[in-house]
mmCIF file of C-alpha atoms and ligand atoms in Angstrom:
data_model
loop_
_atom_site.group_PDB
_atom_site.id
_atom_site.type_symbol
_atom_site.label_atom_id
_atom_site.label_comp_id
_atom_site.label_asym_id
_atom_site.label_seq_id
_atom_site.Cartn_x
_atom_site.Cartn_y
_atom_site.Cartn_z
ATOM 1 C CA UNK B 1 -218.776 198.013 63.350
ATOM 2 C CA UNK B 2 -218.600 201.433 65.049
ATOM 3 C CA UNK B 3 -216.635 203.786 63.671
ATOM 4 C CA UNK B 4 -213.882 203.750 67.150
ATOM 5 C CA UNK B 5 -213.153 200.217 66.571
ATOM 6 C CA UNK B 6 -213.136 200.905 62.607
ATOM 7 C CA UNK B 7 -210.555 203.653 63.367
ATOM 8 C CA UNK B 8 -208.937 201.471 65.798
ATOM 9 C CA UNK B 9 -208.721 198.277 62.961
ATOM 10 C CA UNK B 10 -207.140 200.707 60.436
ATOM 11 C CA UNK B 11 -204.379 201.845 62.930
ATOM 12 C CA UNK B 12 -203.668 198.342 63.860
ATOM 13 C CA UNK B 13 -203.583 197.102 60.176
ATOM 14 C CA UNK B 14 -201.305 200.213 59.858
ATOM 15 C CA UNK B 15 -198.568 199.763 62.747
ATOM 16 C CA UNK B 16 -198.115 196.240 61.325
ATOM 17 C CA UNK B 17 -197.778 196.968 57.255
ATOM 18 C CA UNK B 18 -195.213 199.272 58.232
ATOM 19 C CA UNK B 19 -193.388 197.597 60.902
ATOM 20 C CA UNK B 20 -192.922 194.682 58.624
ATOM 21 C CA UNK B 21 -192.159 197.000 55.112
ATOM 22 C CA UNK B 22 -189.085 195.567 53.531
ATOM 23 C CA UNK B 23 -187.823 198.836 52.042
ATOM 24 C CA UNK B 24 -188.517 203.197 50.949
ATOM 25 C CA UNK B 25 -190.551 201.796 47.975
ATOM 26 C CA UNK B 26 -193.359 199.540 49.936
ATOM 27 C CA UNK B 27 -193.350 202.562 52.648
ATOM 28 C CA UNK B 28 -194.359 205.450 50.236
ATOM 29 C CA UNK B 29 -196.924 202.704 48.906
ATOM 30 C CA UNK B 30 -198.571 202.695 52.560
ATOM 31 C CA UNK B 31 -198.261 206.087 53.157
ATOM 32 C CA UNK B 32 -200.706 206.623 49.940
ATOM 33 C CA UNK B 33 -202.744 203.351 51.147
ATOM 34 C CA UNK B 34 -203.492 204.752 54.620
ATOM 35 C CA UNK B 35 -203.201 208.355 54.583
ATOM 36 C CA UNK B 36 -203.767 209.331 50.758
ATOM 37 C CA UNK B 37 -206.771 211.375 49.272
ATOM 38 C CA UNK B 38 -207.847 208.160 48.641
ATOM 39 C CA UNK B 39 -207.459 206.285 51.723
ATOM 40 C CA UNK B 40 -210.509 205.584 54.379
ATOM 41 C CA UNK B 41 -208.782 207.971 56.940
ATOM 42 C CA UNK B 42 -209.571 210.196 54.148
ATOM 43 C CA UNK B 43 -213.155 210.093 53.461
ATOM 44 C CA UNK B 44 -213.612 209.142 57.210
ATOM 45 C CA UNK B 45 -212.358 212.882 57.737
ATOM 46 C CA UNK B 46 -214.606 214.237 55.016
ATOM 47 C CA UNK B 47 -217.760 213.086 56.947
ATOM 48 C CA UNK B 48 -216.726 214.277 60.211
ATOM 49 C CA UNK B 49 -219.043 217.609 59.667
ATOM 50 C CA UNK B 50 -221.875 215.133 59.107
ATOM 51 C CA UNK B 51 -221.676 213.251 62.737
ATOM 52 C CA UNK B 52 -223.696 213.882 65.611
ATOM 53 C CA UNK B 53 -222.229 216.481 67.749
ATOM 54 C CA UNK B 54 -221.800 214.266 70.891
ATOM 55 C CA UNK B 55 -219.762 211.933 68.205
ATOM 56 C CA UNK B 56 -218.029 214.532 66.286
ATOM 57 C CA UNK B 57 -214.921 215.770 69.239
ATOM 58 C CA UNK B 58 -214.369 212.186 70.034
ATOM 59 C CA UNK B 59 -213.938 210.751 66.362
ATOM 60 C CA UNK B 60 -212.360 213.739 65.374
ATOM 61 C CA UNK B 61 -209.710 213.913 68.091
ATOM 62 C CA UNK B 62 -209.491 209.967 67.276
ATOM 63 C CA UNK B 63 -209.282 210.222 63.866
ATOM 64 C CA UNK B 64 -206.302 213.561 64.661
ATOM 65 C CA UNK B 65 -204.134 211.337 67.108
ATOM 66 C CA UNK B 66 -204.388 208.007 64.902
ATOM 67 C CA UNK B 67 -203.275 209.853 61.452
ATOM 68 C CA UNK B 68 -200.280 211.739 63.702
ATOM 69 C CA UNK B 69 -199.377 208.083 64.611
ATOM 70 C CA UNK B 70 -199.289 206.469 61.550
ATOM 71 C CA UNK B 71 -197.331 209.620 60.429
ATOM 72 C CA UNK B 72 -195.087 209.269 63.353
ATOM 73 C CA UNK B 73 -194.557 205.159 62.362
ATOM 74 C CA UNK B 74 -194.302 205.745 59.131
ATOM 75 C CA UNK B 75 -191.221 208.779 59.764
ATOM 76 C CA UNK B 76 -189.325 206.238 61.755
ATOM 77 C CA UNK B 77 -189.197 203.490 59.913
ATOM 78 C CA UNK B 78 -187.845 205.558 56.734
ATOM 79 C CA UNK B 79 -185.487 206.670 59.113
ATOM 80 C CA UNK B 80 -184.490 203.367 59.986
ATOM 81 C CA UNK B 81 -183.897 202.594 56.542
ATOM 82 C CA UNK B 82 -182.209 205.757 55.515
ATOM 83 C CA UNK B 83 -180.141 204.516 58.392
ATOM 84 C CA UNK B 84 -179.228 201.429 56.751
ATOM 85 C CA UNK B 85 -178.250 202.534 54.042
ATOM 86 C CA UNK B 86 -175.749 205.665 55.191
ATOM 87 C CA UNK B 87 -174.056 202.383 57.863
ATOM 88 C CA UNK B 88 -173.777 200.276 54.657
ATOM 89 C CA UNK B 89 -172.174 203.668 52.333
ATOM 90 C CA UNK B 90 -170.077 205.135 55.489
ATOM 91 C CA UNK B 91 -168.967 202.850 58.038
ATOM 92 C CA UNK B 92 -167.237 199.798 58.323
ATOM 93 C CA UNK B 93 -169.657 196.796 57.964
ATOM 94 C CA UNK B 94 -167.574 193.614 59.404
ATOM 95 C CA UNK B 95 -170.450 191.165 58.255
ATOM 96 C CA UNK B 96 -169.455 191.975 54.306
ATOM 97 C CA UNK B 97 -167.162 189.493 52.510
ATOM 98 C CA UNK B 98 -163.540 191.287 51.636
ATOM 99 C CA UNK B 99 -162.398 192.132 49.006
ATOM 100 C CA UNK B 100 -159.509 189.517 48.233
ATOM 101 C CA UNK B 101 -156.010 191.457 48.215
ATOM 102 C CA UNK B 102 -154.267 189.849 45.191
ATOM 103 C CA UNK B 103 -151.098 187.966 46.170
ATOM 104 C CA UNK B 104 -148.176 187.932 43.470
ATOM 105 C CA UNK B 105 -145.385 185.088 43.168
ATOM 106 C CA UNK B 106 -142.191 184.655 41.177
ATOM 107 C CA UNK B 107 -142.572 183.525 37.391
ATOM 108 C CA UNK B 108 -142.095 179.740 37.569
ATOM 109 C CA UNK B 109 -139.087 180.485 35.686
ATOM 110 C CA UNK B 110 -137.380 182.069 38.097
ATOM 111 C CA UNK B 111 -138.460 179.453 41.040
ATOM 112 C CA UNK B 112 -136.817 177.238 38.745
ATOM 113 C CA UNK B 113 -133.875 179.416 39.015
ATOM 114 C CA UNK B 114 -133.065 179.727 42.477
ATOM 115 C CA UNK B 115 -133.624 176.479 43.072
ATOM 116 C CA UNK B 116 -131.101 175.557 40.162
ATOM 117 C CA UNK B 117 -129.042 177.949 42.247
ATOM 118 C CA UNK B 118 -129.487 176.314 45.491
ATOM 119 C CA UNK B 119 -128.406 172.831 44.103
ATOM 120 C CA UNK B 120 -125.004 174.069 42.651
ATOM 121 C CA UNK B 121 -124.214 176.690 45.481
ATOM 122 C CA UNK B 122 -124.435 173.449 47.850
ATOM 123 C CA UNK B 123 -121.949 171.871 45.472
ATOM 124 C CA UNK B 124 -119.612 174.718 46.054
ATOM 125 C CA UNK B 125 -120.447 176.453 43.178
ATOM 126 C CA UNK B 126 -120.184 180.479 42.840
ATOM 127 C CA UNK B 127 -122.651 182.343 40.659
ATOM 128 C CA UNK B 128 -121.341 184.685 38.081
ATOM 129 C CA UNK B 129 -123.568 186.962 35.780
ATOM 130 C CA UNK B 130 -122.527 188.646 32.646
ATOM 131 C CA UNK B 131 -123.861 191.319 30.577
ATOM 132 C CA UNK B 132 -127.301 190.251 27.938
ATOM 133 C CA UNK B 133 -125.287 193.122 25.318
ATOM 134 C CA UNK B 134 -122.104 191.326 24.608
ATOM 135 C CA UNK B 135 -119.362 192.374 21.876
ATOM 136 C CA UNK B 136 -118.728 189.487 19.427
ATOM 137 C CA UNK B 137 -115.236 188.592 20.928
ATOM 138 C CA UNK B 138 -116.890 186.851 23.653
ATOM 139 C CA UNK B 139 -119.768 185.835 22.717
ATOM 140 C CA UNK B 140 -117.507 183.933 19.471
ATOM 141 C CA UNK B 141 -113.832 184.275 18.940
ATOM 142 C CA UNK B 142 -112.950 184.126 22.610
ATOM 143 C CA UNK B 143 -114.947 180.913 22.451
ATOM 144 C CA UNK B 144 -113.184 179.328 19.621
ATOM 145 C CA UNK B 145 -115.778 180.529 17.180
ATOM 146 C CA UNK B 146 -114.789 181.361 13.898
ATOM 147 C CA UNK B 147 -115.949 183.619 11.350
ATOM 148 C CA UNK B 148 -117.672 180.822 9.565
ATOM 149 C CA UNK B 149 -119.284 178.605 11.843
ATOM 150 C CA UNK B 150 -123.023 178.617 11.568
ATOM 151 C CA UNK B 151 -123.782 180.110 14.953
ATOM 152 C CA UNK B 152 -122.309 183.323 13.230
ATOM 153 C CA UNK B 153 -124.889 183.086 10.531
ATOM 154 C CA UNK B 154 -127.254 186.633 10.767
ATOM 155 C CA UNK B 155 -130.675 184.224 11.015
ATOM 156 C CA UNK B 156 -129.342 183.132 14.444
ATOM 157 C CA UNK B 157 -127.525 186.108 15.658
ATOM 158 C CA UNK B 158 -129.025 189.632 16.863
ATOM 159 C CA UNK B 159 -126.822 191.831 16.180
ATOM 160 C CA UNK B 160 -126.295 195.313 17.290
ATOM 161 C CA UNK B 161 -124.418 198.840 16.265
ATOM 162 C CA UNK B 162 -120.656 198.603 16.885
ATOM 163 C CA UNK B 163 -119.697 194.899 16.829
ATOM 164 C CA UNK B 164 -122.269 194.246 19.736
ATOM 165 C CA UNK B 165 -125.071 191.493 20.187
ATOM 166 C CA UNK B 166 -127.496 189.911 22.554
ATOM 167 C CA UNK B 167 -125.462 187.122 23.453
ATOM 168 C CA UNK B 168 -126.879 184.024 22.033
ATOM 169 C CA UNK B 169 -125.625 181.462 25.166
ATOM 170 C CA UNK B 170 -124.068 182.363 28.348
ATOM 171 C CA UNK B 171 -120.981 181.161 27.035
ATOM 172 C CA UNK B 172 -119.348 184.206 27.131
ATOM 173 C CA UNK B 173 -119.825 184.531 30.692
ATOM 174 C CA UNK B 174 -117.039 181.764 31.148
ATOM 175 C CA UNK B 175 -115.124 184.109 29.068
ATOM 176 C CA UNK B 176 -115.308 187.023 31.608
ATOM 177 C CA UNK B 177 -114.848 184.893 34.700
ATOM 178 C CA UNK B 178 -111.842 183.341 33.578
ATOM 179 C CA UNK B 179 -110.478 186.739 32.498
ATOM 180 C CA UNK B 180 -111.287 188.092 35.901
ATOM 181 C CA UNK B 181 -110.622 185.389 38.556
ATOM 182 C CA UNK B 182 -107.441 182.387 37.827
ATOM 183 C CA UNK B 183 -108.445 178.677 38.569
ATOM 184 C CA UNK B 184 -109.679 177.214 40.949
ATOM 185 C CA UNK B 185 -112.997 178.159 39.220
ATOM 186 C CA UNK B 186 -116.200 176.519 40.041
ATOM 187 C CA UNK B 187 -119.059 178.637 38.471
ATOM 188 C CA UNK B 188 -122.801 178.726 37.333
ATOM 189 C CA UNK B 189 -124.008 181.653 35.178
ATOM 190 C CA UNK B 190 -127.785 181.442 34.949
ATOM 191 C CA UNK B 191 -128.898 184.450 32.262
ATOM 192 C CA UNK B 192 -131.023 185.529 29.680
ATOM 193 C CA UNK B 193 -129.959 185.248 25.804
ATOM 194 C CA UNK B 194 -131.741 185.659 22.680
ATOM 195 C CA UNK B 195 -131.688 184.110 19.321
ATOM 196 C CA UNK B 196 -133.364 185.150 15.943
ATOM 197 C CA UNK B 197 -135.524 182.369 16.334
ATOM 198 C CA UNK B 198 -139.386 181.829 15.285
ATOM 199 C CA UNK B 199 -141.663 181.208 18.199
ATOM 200 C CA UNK B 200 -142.982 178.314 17.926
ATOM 201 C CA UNK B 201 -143.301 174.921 20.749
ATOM 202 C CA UNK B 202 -139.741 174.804 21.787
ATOM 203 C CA UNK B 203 -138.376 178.126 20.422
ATOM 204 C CA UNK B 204 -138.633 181.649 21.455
ATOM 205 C CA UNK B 205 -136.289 184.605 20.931
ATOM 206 C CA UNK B 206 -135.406 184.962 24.556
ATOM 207 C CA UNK B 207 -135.014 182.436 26.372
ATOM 208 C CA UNK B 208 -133.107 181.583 29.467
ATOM 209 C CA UNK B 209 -130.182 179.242 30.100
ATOM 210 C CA UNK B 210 -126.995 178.494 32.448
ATOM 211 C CA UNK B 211 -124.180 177.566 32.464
ATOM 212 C CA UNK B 212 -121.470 175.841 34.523
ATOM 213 C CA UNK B 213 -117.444 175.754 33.999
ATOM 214 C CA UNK B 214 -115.149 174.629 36.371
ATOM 215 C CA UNK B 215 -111.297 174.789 36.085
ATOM 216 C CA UNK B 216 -108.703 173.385 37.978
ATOM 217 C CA UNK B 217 -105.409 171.191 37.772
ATOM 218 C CA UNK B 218 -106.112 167.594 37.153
ATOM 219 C CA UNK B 219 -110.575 167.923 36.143
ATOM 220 C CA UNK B 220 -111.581 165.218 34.063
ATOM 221 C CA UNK B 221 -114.525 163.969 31.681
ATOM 222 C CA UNK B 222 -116.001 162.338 35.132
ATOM 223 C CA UNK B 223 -116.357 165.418 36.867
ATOM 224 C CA UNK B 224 -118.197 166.464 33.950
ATOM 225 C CA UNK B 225 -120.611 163.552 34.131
ATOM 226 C CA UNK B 226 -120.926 163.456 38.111
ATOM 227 C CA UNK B 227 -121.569 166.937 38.425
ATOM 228 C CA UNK B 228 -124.660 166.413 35.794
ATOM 229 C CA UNK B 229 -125.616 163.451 37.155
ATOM 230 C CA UNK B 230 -125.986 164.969 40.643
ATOM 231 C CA UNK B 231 -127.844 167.973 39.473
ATOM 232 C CA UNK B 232 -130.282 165.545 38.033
ATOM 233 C CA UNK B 233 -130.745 163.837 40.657
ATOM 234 C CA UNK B 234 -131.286 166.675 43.074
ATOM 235 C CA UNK B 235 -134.085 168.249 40.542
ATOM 236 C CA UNK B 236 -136.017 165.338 39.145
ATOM 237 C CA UNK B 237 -135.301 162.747 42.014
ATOM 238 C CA UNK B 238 -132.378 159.659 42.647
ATOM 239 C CA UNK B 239 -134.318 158.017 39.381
ATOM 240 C CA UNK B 240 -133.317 160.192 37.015
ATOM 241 C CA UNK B 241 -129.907 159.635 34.744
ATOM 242 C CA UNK B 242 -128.181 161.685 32.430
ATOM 243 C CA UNK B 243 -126.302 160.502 29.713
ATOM 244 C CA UNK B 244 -124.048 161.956 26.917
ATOM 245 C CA UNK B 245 -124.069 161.612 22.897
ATOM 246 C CA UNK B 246 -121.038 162.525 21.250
ATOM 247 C CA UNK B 247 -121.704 166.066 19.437
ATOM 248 C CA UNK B 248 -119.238 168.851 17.893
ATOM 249 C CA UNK B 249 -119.175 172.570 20.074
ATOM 250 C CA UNK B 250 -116.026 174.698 19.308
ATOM 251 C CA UNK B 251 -115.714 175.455 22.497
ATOM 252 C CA UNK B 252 -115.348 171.989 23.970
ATOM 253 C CA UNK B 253 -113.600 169.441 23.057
ATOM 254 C CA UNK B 254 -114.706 166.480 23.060
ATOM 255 C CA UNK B 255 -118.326 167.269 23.195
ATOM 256 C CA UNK B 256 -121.184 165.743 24.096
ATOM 257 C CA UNK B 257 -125.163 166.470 24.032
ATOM 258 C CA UNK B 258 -127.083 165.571 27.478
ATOM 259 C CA UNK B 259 -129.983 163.985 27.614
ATOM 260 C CA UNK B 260 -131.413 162.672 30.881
ATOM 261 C CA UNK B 261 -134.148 159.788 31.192
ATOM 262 C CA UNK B 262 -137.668 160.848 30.870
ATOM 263 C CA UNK B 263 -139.238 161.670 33.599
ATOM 264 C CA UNK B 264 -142.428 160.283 32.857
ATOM 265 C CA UNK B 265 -141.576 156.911 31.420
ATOM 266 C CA UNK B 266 -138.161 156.038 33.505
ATOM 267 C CA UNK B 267 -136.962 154.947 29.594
ATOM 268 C CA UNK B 268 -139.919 152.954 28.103
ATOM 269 C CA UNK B 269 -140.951 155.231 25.383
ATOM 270 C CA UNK B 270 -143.549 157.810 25.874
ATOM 271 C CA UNK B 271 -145.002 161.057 24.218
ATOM 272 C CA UNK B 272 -142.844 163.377 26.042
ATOM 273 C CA UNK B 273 -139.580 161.946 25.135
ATOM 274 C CA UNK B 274 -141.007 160.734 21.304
ATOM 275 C CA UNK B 275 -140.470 156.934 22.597
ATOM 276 C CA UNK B 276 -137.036 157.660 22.910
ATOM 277 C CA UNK B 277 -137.202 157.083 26.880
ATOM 278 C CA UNK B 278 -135.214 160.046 27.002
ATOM 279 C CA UNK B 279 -135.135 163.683 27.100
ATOM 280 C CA UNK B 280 -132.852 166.574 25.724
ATOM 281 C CA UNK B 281 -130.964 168.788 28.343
ATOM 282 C CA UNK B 282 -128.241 170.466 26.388
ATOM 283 C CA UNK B 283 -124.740 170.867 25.925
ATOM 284 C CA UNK B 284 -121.235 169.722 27.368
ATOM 285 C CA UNK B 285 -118.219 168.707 27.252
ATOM 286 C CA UNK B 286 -114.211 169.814 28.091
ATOM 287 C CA UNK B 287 -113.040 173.408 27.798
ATOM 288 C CA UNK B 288 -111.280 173.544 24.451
ATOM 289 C CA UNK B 289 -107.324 173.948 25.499
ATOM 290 C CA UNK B 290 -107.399 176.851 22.933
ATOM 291 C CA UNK B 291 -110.009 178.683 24.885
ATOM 292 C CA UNK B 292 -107.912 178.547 28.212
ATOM 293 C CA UNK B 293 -105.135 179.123 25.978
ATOM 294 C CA UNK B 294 -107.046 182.723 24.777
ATOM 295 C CA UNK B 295 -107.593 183.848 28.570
ATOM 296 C CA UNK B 296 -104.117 182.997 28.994
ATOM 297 C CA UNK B 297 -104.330 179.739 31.323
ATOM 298 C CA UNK B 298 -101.498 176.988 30.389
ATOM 299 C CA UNK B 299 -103.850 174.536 28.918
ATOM 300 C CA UNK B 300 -100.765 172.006 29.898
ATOM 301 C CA UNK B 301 -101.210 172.678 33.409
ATOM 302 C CA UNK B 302 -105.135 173.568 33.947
ATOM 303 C CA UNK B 303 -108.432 171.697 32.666
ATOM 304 C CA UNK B 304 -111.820 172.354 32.832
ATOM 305 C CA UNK B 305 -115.281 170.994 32.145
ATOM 306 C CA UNK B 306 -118.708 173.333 30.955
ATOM 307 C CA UNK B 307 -122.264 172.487 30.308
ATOM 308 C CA UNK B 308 -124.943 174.778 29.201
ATOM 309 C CA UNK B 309 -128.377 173.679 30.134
ATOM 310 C CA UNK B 310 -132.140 175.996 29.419
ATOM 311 C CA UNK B 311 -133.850 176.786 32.104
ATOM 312 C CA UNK B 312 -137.001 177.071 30.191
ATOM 313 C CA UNK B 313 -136.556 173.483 28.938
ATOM 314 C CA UNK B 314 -136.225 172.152 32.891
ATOM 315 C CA UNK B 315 -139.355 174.421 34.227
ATOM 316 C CA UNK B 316 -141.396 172.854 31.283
ATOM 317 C CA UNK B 317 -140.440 169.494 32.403
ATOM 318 C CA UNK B 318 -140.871 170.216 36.399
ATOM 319 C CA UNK B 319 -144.398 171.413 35.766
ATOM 320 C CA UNK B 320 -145.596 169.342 32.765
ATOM 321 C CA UNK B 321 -145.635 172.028 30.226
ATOM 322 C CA UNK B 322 -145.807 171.067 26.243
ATOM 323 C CA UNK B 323 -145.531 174.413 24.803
ATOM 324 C CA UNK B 324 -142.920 177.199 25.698
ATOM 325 C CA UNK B 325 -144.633 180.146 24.745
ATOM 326 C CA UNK B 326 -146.971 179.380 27.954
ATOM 327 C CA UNK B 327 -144.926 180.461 30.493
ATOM 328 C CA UNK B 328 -144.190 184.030 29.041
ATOM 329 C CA UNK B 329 -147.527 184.828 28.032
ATOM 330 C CA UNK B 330 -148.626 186.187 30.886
ATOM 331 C CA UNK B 331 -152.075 184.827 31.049
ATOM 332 C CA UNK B 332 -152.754 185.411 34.913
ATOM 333 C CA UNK B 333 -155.257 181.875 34.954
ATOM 334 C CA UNK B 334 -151.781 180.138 34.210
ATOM 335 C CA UNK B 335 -149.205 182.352 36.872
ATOM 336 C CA UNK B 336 -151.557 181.642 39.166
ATOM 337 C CA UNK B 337 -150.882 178.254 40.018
ATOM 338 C CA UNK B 338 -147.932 179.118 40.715
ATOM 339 C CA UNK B 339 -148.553 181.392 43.867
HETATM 340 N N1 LIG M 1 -123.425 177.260 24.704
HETATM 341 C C1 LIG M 1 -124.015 176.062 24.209
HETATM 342 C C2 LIG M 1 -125.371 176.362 23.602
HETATM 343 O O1 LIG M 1 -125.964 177.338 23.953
HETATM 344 C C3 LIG M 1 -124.174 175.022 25.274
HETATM 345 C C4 LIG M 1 -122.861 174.576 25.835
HETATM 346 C C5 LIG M 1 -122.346 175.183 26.958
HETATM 347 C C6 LIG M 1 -122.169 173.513 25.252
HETATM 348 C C7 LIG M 1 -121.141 174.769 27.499
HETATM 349 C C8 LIG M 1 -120.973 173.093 25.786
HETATM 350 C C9 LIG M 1 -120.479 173.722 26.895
HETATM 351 O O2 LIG M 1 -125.859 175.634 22.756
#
């Protein structure tokens, strides 16, 4: 091989290494590999002096323009990558994935809520709030709530300075409406309220509830029970019953616990409802005359029906959850689904 065509293979091999180089690293490799102290160009240079003198100008202006080339290759293509990677740092590549913008929802709870809402507001219904710091008159002696009934006791009750508490049901917000507004009164008061209660399954110290009252001239124990039913209906679907069990509330007279038929079973018996077939709602019944009687309505004339059911309790059941603490401990995996 002459030493032109030598010259000529090494500038070939040269312009294709680099033009196919993935990256800075494998460049600075061939820059040593072809134009290093070690490199042929190298020695080839060394033994210029030693050529003919007819040889010498043409392999040395050969051996000159080939090394400014590879040079000149090599340049670009760091440029090129150096390129790359400012477009990648700096500018806007379109090609890249985005980054996902995180969409928040409302807490299940409060879906739950509104549509609770929804159902009674298209029953006529008004929605009334109260306050969660209530004074003990109407959170218990407005409500027929003596001194010495349980619900007083200090394990269930959290009390504050001056006679006040976190109201323990949104009982007392019947209280306020009906010292406020005169009948006819067709309200729901969804709230907050807290009890002194251990978490555990089916317990936690807030919790949320609401509550309906209606008064008027001439409302009956079936209003009571078609207003329930209906609400059931709407919510868990035309399948769905509600039925009462006699029960003792001082505010109502007679009372009654609800329970509603299981939504998983229809009745049969199942884990959910402990093979009862049917599931626990709350509490009911007629507006004790003595309570209308203590925000001055003539309990002769006027009668009135009130139910307190937990919202908690009818999320759980929409969305097949066993354990309450779930929903409120904010554990993101769980919220999620509910985007
Ligand atoms: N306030 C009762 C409770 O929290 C529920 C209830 C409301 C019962 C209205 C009867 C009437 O347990």
């Amino acid at each position: 091989m002459t030493l032109k065509s030598e010259i000529e293979n090494i500038l070939n091999q040269a312009r294709k290494d680099i033009s196919s180089c993935k990256n800075l690293s494998d460049l600075e490799n061939l820059k040593v590999k072809f134009l290093g102290r070690k490199s042929r160009f190298s020695e080839l240079l060394k033994r210029i002096g030693k050529l003919s003198s007819e040889e010498r100008p043409i392999i040395g202006k050969l051996l000159n323009k080939s090394k400014s080339e590879i040079e000149n290759i090599i340049e670009k293509r760091r440029n090129s990558f150096e390129n790359t990677v400012n477009n990648s740092e700096h500018t806007f590549d379109i090609t890249m994935p985005g980054r996902p913008i995180e969409i928040g929802a409302k807490h299940p709870v409060f879906q739950v809520w509104e549509e609770i809402e929804d159902i009674f507001i298209s029953m006529g219904f008004e929605i009334a709030e109260g306050p969660e710091i209530e004074n003990e008159y109407n959170n218990f002696d407005a409500l027929n709530t003596p001194e010495w009934h349980p619900a007083r006791n200090l394990q269930d009750t959290l009390y504050l300075k001056n006679g006040m508490l976190l109201r323990t049901h949104t009982s007392p917000v019947q209280i306020r409406v009906m010292k406020n507004f005169k009948p006819p009164i067709k309200i729901i008061s969804p709230g907050r309220c807290y009890r002194n209660d251990k978490p555990d399954a089916s317990h936690l110290p807030v919790f949320h509830q609401f509550e309906a009252l209606v008064v008027d001239v001439g409302i009956t124990f079936a209003d009571l029970k078609s207003t329930l039913d209906s609400f059931v209906k709407r919510f868990f679907g035309e399948k769905i019953r509600s039925r009462f069990r006699p029960h003792f509330f001082p505010f109502t007279e007679p009372s009654a616990e609800i329970d509603m038929l299981c939504i998983n079973c229809h009745g049969k018996g199942c884990k959910l409802c402990k093979n009862s077939g049917w599931l626990e709602m709350g509490g009911a019944g007629m507006v004790d005359p003595a309570v209308l009687e203590n925000v001055k309505f003539d309990s002769e004339k006027y009668t009135g029906f009130a139910f307190g059911l937990g919202i908690d309790r009818i999320t759980m059941l929409r969305y097949g959850i066993s354990d309450i603490r779930t929903l409120f401990k904010n554990d993101l995996r769980f919220l999620k689904q509910f985007v």
